[in-house]
XYZ file of C-alpha atoms in Angstrom:
289
model
C 0.712 -8.808 -11.434
C -1.063 -12.122 -11.673
C 0.737 -13.108 -14.881
C 4.157 -12.020 -13.601
C 3.749 -13.840 -10.231
C 2.440 -17.020 -11.941
C 5.606 -16.935 -14.129
C 7.883 -16.556 -11.145
C 6.203 -19.350 -9.268
C 6.604 -21.641 -12.369
C 10.287 -20.554 -12.414
C 10.911 -21.550 -8.825
C 9.480 -25.022 -9.449
C 11.789 -25.464 -12.221
C 14.631 -24.286 -10.024
C 13.811 -27.325 -7.764
C 14.678 -30.327 -9.831
C 13.717 -33.810 -8.803
C 17.120 -34.760 -7.596
C 18.147 -34.189 -4.013
C 19.596 -30.824 -4.473
C 17.105 -28.000 -3.900
C 17.659 -24.294 -4.543
C 16.466 -22.314 -1.498
C 15.022 -18.923 -2.479
C 15.201 -16.360 0.161
C 13.538 -12.785 -0.422
C 14.725 -10.102 1.795
C 12.113 -7.214 2.073
C 11.404 -4.031 4.087
C 8.514 -1.705 4.398
C 10.785 1.295 3.939
C 14.215 2.134 2.572
C 17.276 2.795 4.691
C 16.901 -0.050 7.148
C 19.999 -1.995 6.013
C 18.187 -4.577 3.882
C 21.001 -4.712 1.281
C 23.709 -5.080 3.977
C 21.751 -7.955 5.628
C 21.358 -9.644 2.239
C 25.086 -9.625 1.379
C 26.185 -10.681 4.774
C 23.647 -13.427 5.001
C 25.020 -14.677 1.631
C 28.621 -14.734 2.916
C 27.481 -16.468 6.100
C 25.848 -19.157 3.864
C 29.151 -19.412 1.883
C 30.913 -20.233 5.138
C 28.717 -23.314 5.415
C 30.076 -24.338 1.976
C 26.902 -23.292 0.109
C 26.831 -21.951 -3.413
C 25.139 -18.652 -3.137
C 23.922 -16.023 -5.620
C 22.598 -12.606 -4.513
C 20.058 -11.229 -7.052
C 19.784 -7.477 -6.855
C 16.089 -6.827 -7.553
C 16.102 -3.383 -5.958
C 14.431 -1.277 -8.607
C 15.921 2.092 -9.245
C 18.384 1.847 -6.281
C 20.298 -1.244 -7.145
C 23.352 -1.097 -4.844
C 24.491 -4.573 -4.057
C 27.520 -4.153 -6.096
C 28.247 -0.818 -4.479
C 28.288 -2.221 -0.981
C 30.718 -4.912 -2.197
C 32.995 -2.497 -4.076
C 32.181 -4.241 -7.455
C 31.722 -2.475 -10.691
C 29.679 -4.606 -13.044
C 29.955 -4.188 -16.842
C 26.499 -5.703 -17.353
C 23.382 -5.985 -15.256
C 19.843 -7.220 -15.363
C 18.892 -4.482 -17.736
C 20.967 -5.994 -20.416
C 19.232 -9.286 -19.798
C 15.831 -7.697 -20.000
C 16.895 -6.156 -23.402
C 18.224 -9.484 -24.492
C 21.685 -7.945 -24.966
C 23.185 -10.511 -22.546
C 22.336 -13.845 -21.075
C 22.087 -14.364 -17.254
C 25.081 -16.602 -17.437
C 27.079 -13.703 -18.945
C 26.260 -11.219 -16.166
C 26.860 -13.435 -13.179
C 29.718 -11.966 -11.234
C 32.155 -13.803 -9.009
C 33.331 -11.911 -5.970
C 36.212 -12.222 -3.558
C 33.835 -13.240 -0.769
C 32.910 -16.742 -1.944
C 29.528 -15.517 -3.362
C 28.202 -14.479 -6.707
C 25.954 -11.531 -7.484
C 23.650 -10.586 -10.245
C 23.760 -6.743 -10.472
C 20.386 -4.899 -10.828
C 19.478 -1.760 -12.538
C 16.613 0.689 -12.731
C 15.909 -0.695 -16.160
C 14.813 -3.903 -14.437
C 11.446 -2.307 -13.831
C 10.656 -3.027 -17.406
C 10.019 -6.552 -16.690
C 6.578 -5.487 -15.476
C 5.704 -4.304 -18.934
C 7.239 -7.064 -21.021
C 5.186 -8.887 -23.727
C 4.273 -12.513 -22.844
C 7.018 -14.054 -25.072
C 9.607 -11.544 -23.604
C 8.557 -12.406 -20.059
C 8.890 -16.134 -20.708
C 12.390 -15.611 -22.179
C 13.393 -13.554 -19.171
C 12.108 -16.233 -16.706
C 13.982 -18.809 -18.599
C 17.113 -16.710 -18.106
C 16.459 -16.716 -14.393
C 16.527 -20.570 -14.372
C 20.309 -20.234 -14.860
C 20.474 -19.671 -11.251
C 19.181 -23.202 -10.397
C 22.747 -24.440 -9.955
C 23.069 -22.520 -6.580
C 22.210 -23.949 -3.177
C 20.746 -20.584 -2.149
C 19.470 -17.480 -4.020
C 19.075 -14.437 -1.964
C 16.906 -11.832 -3.604
C 17.341 -8.325 -2.420
C 14.066 -6.677 -3.314
C 13.020 -3.097 -3.511
C 11.722 -1.409 -0.453
C 7.995 -1.197 -0.254
C 5.241 -3.135 -1.986
C 5.552 -2.963 -5.805
C 4.101 -5.714 -7.904
C 7.538 -6.923 -8.497
C 8.300 -7.030 -4.780
C 5.141 -9.091 -4.181
C 5.931 -11.484 -7.097
C 9.352 -12.318 -5.674
C 7.918 -12.579 -2.218
C 5.233 -15.013 -3.352
C 7.835 -17.236 -5.152
C 10.272 -17.423 -2.275
C 10.719 -20.235 0.237
C 11.383 -17.688 3.039
C 10.667 -14.064 3.375
C 12.883 -12.110 5.749
C 11.443 -8.750 6.711
C 14.054 -6.276 7.880
C 13.040 -3.501 10.393
C 14.627 -1.277 12.821
C 13.482 0.050 16.201
C 12.307 3.337 14.668
C 8.586 3.793 14.787
C 8.326 4.546 11.050
C 10.121 1.341 10.167
C 7.787 -0.629 12.390
C 4.690 1.104 10.904
C 5.912 0.545 7.367
C 6.780 -3.108 8.085
C 3.282 -3.718 9.245
C 1.992 -2.096 6.229
C 4.067 -4.473 3.990
C 2.809 -7.509 6.001
C -0.811 -6.304 5.713
C -0.579 -5.974 1.888
C 1.100 -9.427 1.727
C -1.687 -10.903 3.689
C -4.300 -9.659 1.248
C -2.327 -10.160 -2.116
C -0.659 -13.509 -1.356
C -1.702 -16.869 -0.112
C -0.673 -16.516 3.529
C -0.936 -20.232 4.068
C 2.152 -20.765 1.962
C 4.168 -17.834 3.181
C 7.012 -18.303 5.564
C 7.596 -14.823 7.157
C 10.494 -14.192 9.381
C 11.372 -10.939 11.212
C 14.937 -9.500 11.592
C 15.416 -6.441 13.846
C 18.454 -4.523 12.500
C 20.403 -1.817 14.370
C 19.243 -3.149 17.729
C 20.899 -1.480 20.780
C 20.171 -4.446 23.062
C 18.524 -7.840 23.074
C 15.770 -6.440 25.172
C 15.011 -3.656 22.515
C 14.999 -6.223 19.727
C 12.567 -8.515 21.541
C 10.212 -5.548 22.340
C 10.084 -4.624 18.642
C 9.566 -8.089 17.289
C 6.881 -8.841 19.909
C 4.993 -5.678 18.892
C 5.123 -6.565 15.204
C 4.323 -10.241 15.614
C 1.393 -9.698 18.030
C -0.256 -7.065 15.784
C 0.166 -9.359 12.713
C -1.415 -12.218 14.583
C -4.198 -10.201 16.116
C -5.291 -8.111 13.252
C -4.166 -10.015 10.190
C -4.362 -13.542 11.488
C -0.887 -14.053 10.031
C 2.007 -15.979 11.679
C 5.316 -14.150 11.554
C 8.382 -15.739 13.193
C 11.145 -13.948 14.951
C 14.421 -14.932 13.244
C 16.646 -12.687 15.269
C 18.431 -9.381 15.384
C 21.633 -7.505 14.378
C 23.256 -5.217 16.775
C 23.815 -1.457 15.913
C 27.576 -1.160 15.794
C 30.163 1.199 14.187
C 31.740 -1.664 12.268
C 28.724 -1.706 9.863
C 29.116 1.919 8.816
C 32.841 1.457 8.602
C 32.358 -1.537 6.318
C 29.951 0.311 4.042
C 32.440 3.221 3.689
C 35.219 0.765 2.826
C 32.868 -1.168 0.564
C 33.694 -4.405 2.384
C 31.035 -6.595 4.018
C 31.190 -6.326 7.792
C 31.409 -10.131 8.122
C 34.600 -9.992 6.172
C 35.959 -6.798 7.697
C 35.535 -8.030 11.281
C 34.234 -11.689 11.518
C 34.394 -11.472 15.361
C 32.063 -8.310 15.627
C 28.788 -8.387 17.261
C 26.873 -7.827 13.953
C 28.875 -10.689 12.307
C 28.058 -13.071 15.165
C 24.363 -12.084 14.826
C 24.323 -12.758 11.068
C 25.879 -16.211 11.629
C 23.122 -16.928 14.223
C 20.421 -15.899 11.630
C 21.777 -18.427 9.116
C 22.144 -21.219 11.663
C 18.447 -20.591 12.554
C 17.459 -20.623 8.922
C 19.387 -23.867 8.435
C 18.502 -25.438 11.775
C 22.169 -26.059 12.616
C 24.195 -25.071 15.693
C 26.430 -22.132 15.591
C 29.356 -22.005 18.067
C 30.200 -18.397 19.037
C 33.785 -17.325 19.066
C 36.970 -18.986 17.991
C 40.509 -18.329 17.477
C 42.129 -16.395 20.380
C 38.969 -15.827 22.273
C 38.160 -19.602 22.282
C 41.765 -20.416 23.391
C 41.546 -17.955 26.252
C 38.149 -19.224 27.475
C 39.511 -22.799 27.452
C 42.584 -21.833 29.515
C 40.560 -19.791 31.990
C 37.689 -22.206 32.742
C 38.170 -24.325 35.781
C 39.484 -27.873 35.542
C 39.137 -30.919 37.825
C 42.280 -32.066 39.512
C 43.756 -35.327 38.370
């Protein structure tokens, strides 16, 4: 893992040229599968695109690559073809109808862990093709494989997605614990996202539990980024293979994702718009003139 992680770190340095533009690398991780990590990754990317950012989603979910499935895109080529040197990174980058680009993953991507030194360097050079983007969001595998830890170590921000389920909380703590021992915790920027929250109160209770345990037993700082409501629109979007931020921009989950990005970027996000904003303006009391 050391060689691979070092290579990824060097790559990220190269993706940050001396000019003002800087590519922000965001790794989205989870302790277990099925918590909505890929959905969060895609909708975060679309939210970033709404801020006029050039965004690429890199599907690094080993064996269960499904970024393209959630978006209803059928890629002809994926990372497997890059690993096998059959295609270049530039050739497999896919445009979408949602203002973002994706790099499709494949189970064959796991072969990167066993590449020879010259092959690994060649693959890392291919990844540098993504340096034109403002933001690269890496949808990692669930769990703590060496590949996941390498991407986490190389990222500017690590977003850990959990749900209120006890198993998700336990597995998230396990992931954080391994990160604290395998990665220099002083350089990590860990942020927690509570997905499928029934209420603000529930989300706060979950995050407080994880953050306090990480601080008390691991001496590790984890920030609370926010939450995404549990809402039928999410499952509807998945079935229709359309990101929920596109299917219903005014839904509660969509509003939540926009808030997440505004916090990441330290900008203000104004809720509502369109008809709802118009009605609020008409209904609010006015001073007589």
